[in-house]
């Protein structure tokens, strides 16, 4: 009978993932999000990450649903976010701390 040998794989520490999930920002919101609330208990959160505009909508006390739109350039996404925030203020939404 032959001797069986175990084949050991050398795993780099750079490829290892942490066992603990990263902490979410305090307050339940998303980091970098501008939150707007309306008197009838609904909210919208606006966030720009590079050239992507993320909009989170829902009722107060819930997580809400997120929609994303990708733009060709970062400045286009920022301009779209500015237009949306201006529209929200016109509709009666007020800015809140997230």
Backbone as a chain_set.jsonl record, in Angstrom:
{"seq": "XXXXXXXXXXXXXXXXXXXXXXXXXXXXXXXXXXXXXXXXXXXXXXXXXXXXXXXXXXXXXXXXXXXXXXXXXXXXXXXXXXXXXXXXXXXXXXXXXX", "coords": {"N": [[0.818, -1.181, 0.0], [0.37, 2.238, -0.738], [1.477, 5.404, 0.58], [-0.662, 7.896, 1.66], [-0.783, 11.32, 0.936], [-1.48, 14.52, 2.077], [-2.493, 17.296, 0.24], [-1.509, 20.502, 0.63], [-2.756, 23.754, 0.461], [-1.484, 26.887, -0.232], [-2.684, 29.77, 1.016], [-3.068, 33.121, 0.391], [-2.92, 35.885, 2.648], [-3.943, 38.277, 1.806], [-6.12, 37.699, 0.216], [-7.97, 36.827, 1.998], [-11.124, 37.169, 3.589], [-12.853, 39.337, 5.892], [-14.298, 38.066, 8.94], [-16.328, 39.37, 10.178], [-19.074, 41.397, 9.368], [-18.94, 44.601, 7.72], [-19.56, 47.602, 9.597], [-22.653, 49.365, 9.574], [-23.563, 52.779, 8.866], [-24.461, 54.949, 11.611], [-27.849, 55.579, 12.595], [-29.296, 54.342, 10.642], [-29.298, 55.114, 8.006], [-27.793, 55.615, 4.744], [-24.381, 56.046, 4.04], [-23.356, 59.251, 3.026], [-25.755, 59.955, 1.958], [-28.411, 62.185, 1.172], [-31.175, 63.068, 2.907], [-34.636, 63.494, 2.518], [-37.761, 64.42, 3.866], [-41.344, 64.185, 3.949], [-44.434, 65.742, 4.978], [-46.503, 63.888, 4.979], [-45.531, 61.44, 5.89], [-43.614, 60.166, 4.179], [-40.475, 59.522, 2.506], [-37.457, 60.473, 0.736], [-34.274, 59.524, -0.295], [-31.224, 60.755, -1.511], [-28.321, 60.001, -3.309], [-25.032, 60.193, -4.631], [-22.711, 58.214, -6.216], [-19.753, 58.126, -7.604], [-20.375, 57.93, -10.944], [-23.028, 57.276, -10.674], [-26.397, 57.639, -9.814], [-28.233, 57.216, -6.954], [-31.424, 56.65, -5.696], [-33.495, 56.52, -2.951], [-36.642, 55.538, -1.891], [-39.558, 55.684, 0.196], [-41.692, 54.888, 3.047], [-41.649, 56.583, 6.194], [-39.817, 55.04, 8.783], [-39.37, 52.658, 7.531], [-37.142, 50.684, 5.39], [-37.204, 51.28, 2.651], [-37.163, 51.489, -1.011], [-34.597, 51.17, -3.421], [-33.517, 52.836, -6.327], [-31.38, 52.973, -9.149], [-29.432, 54.966, -11.357], [-27.269, 55.087, -14.048], [-24.779, 57.271, -15.263], [-22.864, 58.862, -17.895], [-20.82, 60.526, -17.053], [-19.462, 61.786, -13.954], [-20.191, 64.395, -13.236], [-22.618, 64.698, -14.535], [-24.311, 62.986, -13.142], [-24.259, 64.252, -10.654], [-25.453, 66.689, -11.33], [-28.03, 65.809, -12.023], [-28.85, 64.858, -9.521], [-28.879, 67.267, -8.094], [-30.962, 68.61, -9.471], [-33.108, 66.904, -8.83], [-33.2, 67.183, -6.019], [-33.902, 69.874, -5.828], [-36.441, 69.775, -6.978], [-37.743, 68.14, -5.094], [-37.731, 69.831, -2.841], [-39.456, 71.825, -3.79], [-41.823, 70.369, -3.875], [-42.482, 70.163, -1.236], [-40.936, 68.642, 0.486], [-38.677, 68.322, 3.2], [-35.3, 68.786, 4.228], [-33.574, 66.383, 6.118], [-31.578, 65.16, 8.864], [-29.581, 62.333, 8.225]], "CA": [[0.0, 0.0, 0.0], [1.088, 3.498, -0.797], [1.204, 6.386, 1.621], [-1.444, 9.036, 1.172], [-0.276, 12.614, 1.398], [-2.433, 15.622, 1.926], [-1.985, 18.431, -0.538], [-1.834, 21.745, 1.319], [-2.833, 24.91, -0.43], [-1.01, 28.104, 0.404], [-3.65, 30.841, 0.772], [-2.535, 34.427, 0.745], [-3.74, 36.633, 3.597], [-4.601, 39.381, 1.108], [-7.373, 37.211, -0.346], [-8.872, 36.449, 3.083], [-12.192, 38.128, 3.869], [-13.107, 39.427, 7.328], [-15.404, 37.256, 9.432], [-17.359, 40.267, 10.667], [-19.563, 42.309, 8.329], [-18.633, 45.989, 8.04], [-20.619, 48.297, 10.319], [-23.433, 50.339, 8.822], [-23.537, 54.062, 9.555], [-25.473, 55.131, 12.637], [-29.051, 56.25, 12.141], [-30.001, 53.512, 9.691], [-29.207, 55.636, 6.656], [-26.664, 55.23, 3.917], [-23.347, 57.069, 4.112], [-23.339, 60.17, 1.898], [-27.117, 60.148, 1.45], [-29.154, 63.363, 1.604], [-32.507, 62.551, 3.187], [-35.736, 64.454, 2.503], [-38.991, 63.851, 4.398], [-42.561, 64.936, 3.662], [-45.355, 65.742, 6.108], [-47.371, 62.705, 4.943], [-44.724, 60.29, 6.327], [-42.795, 59.501, 3.162], [-39.132, 60.098, 2.412], [-36.598, 60.135, -0.395], [-32.852, 59.713, -0.037], [-30.492, 60.961, -2.763], [-26.89, 59.776, -3.113], [-24.251, 60.041, -5.856], [-21.468, 57.452, -6.057], [-19.074, 58.253, -8.896], [-21.294, 58.377, -12.0], [-24.305, 56.599, -10.463], [-27.343, 58.322, -8.932], [-29.063, 56.28, -6.208], [-32.568, 57.296, -5.054], [-34.201, 55.589, -2.057], [-37.974, 56.068, -1.596], [-40.338, 54.829, 1.064], [-42.402, 55.485, 4.173], [-40.802, 56.74, 7.376], [-39.783, 53.852, 9.622], [-39.026, 51.504, 6.71], [-35.89, 50.826, 4.635], [-37.47, 51.889, 1.356], [-36.638, 50.813, -2.2], [-33.56, 51.957, -4.084], [-33.359, 52.767, -7.773], [-30.084, 53.522, -9.548], [-29.296, 55.359, -12.749], [-25.86, 55.283, -14.39], [-24.509, 58.352, -16.206], [-21.563, 58.754, -18.556], [-19.839, 61.292, -16.281], [-19.837, 62.069, -12.575], [-20.839, 65.7, -13.151], [-23.997, 64.535, -14.976], [-25.033, 62.384, -12.02], [-24.398, 65.28, -9.624], [-26.44, 67.659, -11.82], [-29.337, 65.163, -11.9], [-29.166, 64.846, -8.091], [-29.233, 68.642, -7.725], [-32.298, 68.875, -10.018], [-34.07, 66.129, -8.048], [-33.328, 67.788, -4.691], [-34.648, 71.121, -6.019], [-37.827, 69.368, -7.212], [-38.281, 67.66, -3.823], [-38.004, 71.002, -1.995], [-40.663, 72.463, -4.324], [-42.971, 69.52, -3.546], [-42.751, 70.221, 0.193], [-40.026, 67.799, 1.265], [-37.676, 69.074, 3.962], [-34.066, 68.03, 4.436], [-33.401, 65.877, 7.482], [-30.299, 64.498, 9.128], [-29.758, 60.895, 7.968]], "C": [[0.861, 1.243, 0.0], [0.673, 4.438, 0.333], [0.435, 7.545, 1.003], [-0.889, 10.313, 1.765], [-1.32, 13.678, 1.142], [-1.764, 16.744, 1.148], [-2.448, 19.718, 0.152], [-1.787, 22.9, 0.336], [-2.397, 26.142, 0.353], [-1.968, 29.245, 0.033], [-3.049, 32.151, 1.252], [-3.475, 35.137, 1.715], [-4.458, 37.806, 2.936], [-5.954, 38.959, 0.563], [-8.393, 36.852, 0.735], [-9.888, 37.557, 3.339], [-12.435, 38.178, 5.369], [-14.32, 38.58, 7.725], [-16.573, 38.113, 9.88], [-17.766, 41.205, 9.535], [-19.221, 43.744, 8.706], [-19.831, 46.673, 8.682], [-21.333, 49.282, 9.401], [-23.394, 51.661, 9.577], [-24.682, 54.174, 10.555], [-26.676, 55.853, 12.057], [-29.811, 55.464, 11.087], [-29.912, 53.981, 8.254], [-27.989, 55.105, 5.924], [-25.66, 56.372, 3.937], [-23.359, 57.931, 2.848], [-24.71, 60.467, 1.326], [-27.717, 61.423, 2.023], [-30.602, 62.93, 1.718], [-33.517, 63.683, 3.228], [-36.993, 63.751, 2.991], [-40.158, 64.777, 4.093], [-43.487, 64.816, 4.863], [-46.247, 64.5, 6.128], [-46.591, 61.406, 5.112], [-44.059, 59.502, 5.206], [-41.448, 60.21, 3.073], [-38.497, 59.73, 1.093], [-35.166, 60.448, 0.007], [-32.119, 59.776, -1.364], [-29.005, 60.814, -2.472], [-26.223, 59.601, -4.472], [-22.963, 59.308, -5.501], [-20.819, 57.365, -7.426], [-20.073, 58.727, -9.938], [-22.662, 57.693, -11.893], [-25.139, 57.386, -9.454], [-28.234, 57.271, -8.286], [-30.169, 57.076, -5.522], [-33.306, 56.237, -4.253], [-35.515, 56.237, -1.653], [-38.695, 55.116, -0.662], [-41.086, 55.618, 2.111], [-41.444, 55.58, 5.352], [-40.923, 55.504, 8.266], [-39.452, 52.578, 8.854], [-37.712, 51.755, 5.987], [-36.102, 51.548, 3.316], [-36.868, 51.078, 0.222], [-35.669, 51.736, -2.911], [-33.599, 51.729, -5.582], [-32.044, 53.459, -8.118], [-30.101, 53.874, -11.024], [-27.83, 55.696, -13.001], [-25.749, 56.377, -15.451], [-23.125, 58.169, -16.801], [-20.471, 59.432, -17.735], [-20.377, 61.584, -14.88], [-20.591, 63.387, -12.457], [-22.295, 65.624, -13.623], [-24.858, 63.934, -13.864], [-25.262, 63.412, -10.923], [-25.443, 66.316, -10.035], [-27.854, 67.088, -11.713], [-29.78, 65.117, -10.442], [-29.58, 66.239, -7.631], [-30.631, 69.003, -8.223], [-33.37, 68.156, -9.206], [-34.28, 66.749, -6.671], [-34.106, 69.103, -4.769], [-36.133, 70.808, -6.201], [-38.488, 68.905, -5.911], [-38.612, 68.821, -2.892], [-39.252, 71.738, -2.467], [-41.924, 71.695, -3.946], [-43.275, 69.489, -2.045], [-41.919, 69.303, 1.05], [-39.037, 68.701, 1.998], [-36.47, 68.179, 4.207], [-33.942, 67.637, 5.894], [-32.026, 65.274, 7.624], [-30.521, 63.005, 8.945], [-29.19, 60.049, 9.071]], "O": [[1.915, 1.306, 0.632], [-0.375, 4.257, 0.953], [0.822, 8.098, -0.027], [-0.565, 10.374, 2.951], [-1.958, 13.705, 0.089], [-0.605, 17.084, 1.388], [-3.647, 19.982, 0.242], [-0.892, 22.997, -0.503], [-2.881, 26.401, 1.455], [-2.048, 29.636, -1.132], [-2.581, 32.26, 2.386], [-4.694, 35.002, 1.609], [-5.472, 38.28, 3.449], [-6.856, 39.791, 0.457], [-9.557, 36.6, 0.424], [-9.55, 38.74, 3.309], [-12.248, 37.173, 6.056], [-15.249, 38.403, 6.938], [-17.701, 37.626, 9.954], [-16.914, 41.742, 8.828], [-19.21, 44.079, 9.891], [-20.978, 46.368, 8.356], [-20.713, 49.942, 8.567], [-23.213, 51.672, 10.794], [-25.74, 53.571, 10.373], [-26.537, 56.651, 11.13], [-30.888, 55.893, 10.674], [-30.412, 53.299, 7.359], [-27.256, 54.255, 6.43], [-26.044, 57.539, 3.86], [-23.37, 57.407, 1.734], [-24.821, 61.16, 0.315], [-27.559, 61.714, 3.208], [-31.197, 62.476, 0.74], [-33.297, 64.703, 3.881], [-37.273, 62.622, 2.587], [-39.993, 65.993, 3.991], [-43.346, 63.899, 5.672], [-46.705, 64.098, 7.198], [-46.958, 60.383, 4.534], [-43.957, 58.278, 5.293], [-41.303, 61.351, 3.51], [-38.933, 58.801, 0.413], [-34.882, 61.502, 0.576], [-32.357, 58.953, -2.247], [-28.483, 61.407, -1.529], [-26.769, 58.946, -5.359], [-22.221, 59.72, -4.609], [-21.276, 56.627, -8.299], [-20.58, 59.843, -9.822], [-23.368, 57.545, -12.89], [-24.657, 57.752, -8.382], [-28.914, 56.518, -8.982], [-29.892, 58.064, -4.843], [-33.696, 55.197, -4.783], [-35.522, 57.352, -1.132], [-38.485, 53.903, -0.706], [-41.12, 56.848, 2.081], [-40.538, 54.759, 5.494], [-42.022, 54.988, 8.47], [-39.272, 51.524, 9.463], [-37.215, 52.881, 5.96], [-35.26, 52.347, 2.907], [-36.154, 50.103, 0.455], [-35.895, 52.944, -2.992], [-33.699, 50.597, -6.055], [-31.645, 54.417, -7.456], [-30.703, 53.173, -11.837], [-27.226, 56.483, -12.272], [-26.518, 56.408, -16.412], [-22.309, 57.411, -16.275], [-19.329, 58.972, -17.717], [-21.587, 61.622, -14.658], [-21.53, 63.494, -11.668], [-23.127, 66.404, -13.161], [-26.005, 64.339, -13.676], [-26.337, 63.448, -10.324], [-26.227, 66.774, -9.204], [-28.782, 67.811, -11.349], [-30.96, 65.316, -10.15], [-30.53, 66.379, -6.862], [-31.406, 69.627, -7.497], [-34.423, 68.728, -8.923], [-35.414, 66.834, -6.2], [-34.887, 69.412, -3.869], [-36.987, 71.496, -5.641], [-39.646, 69.23, -5.649], [-39.649, 68.808, -2.227], [-40.028, 72.226, -1.646], [-42.975, 72.296, -3.721], [-44.239, 68.846, -1.631], [-42.177, 69.192, 2.249], [-38.613, 69.727, 1.466], [-36.606, 66.967, 4.373], [-34.173, 68.447, 6.792], [-31.383, 64.918, 6.637], [-31.508, 62.456, 9.434], [-29.258, 58.821, 9.006]]}, "num_chains": 1, "name": "protein.A"}
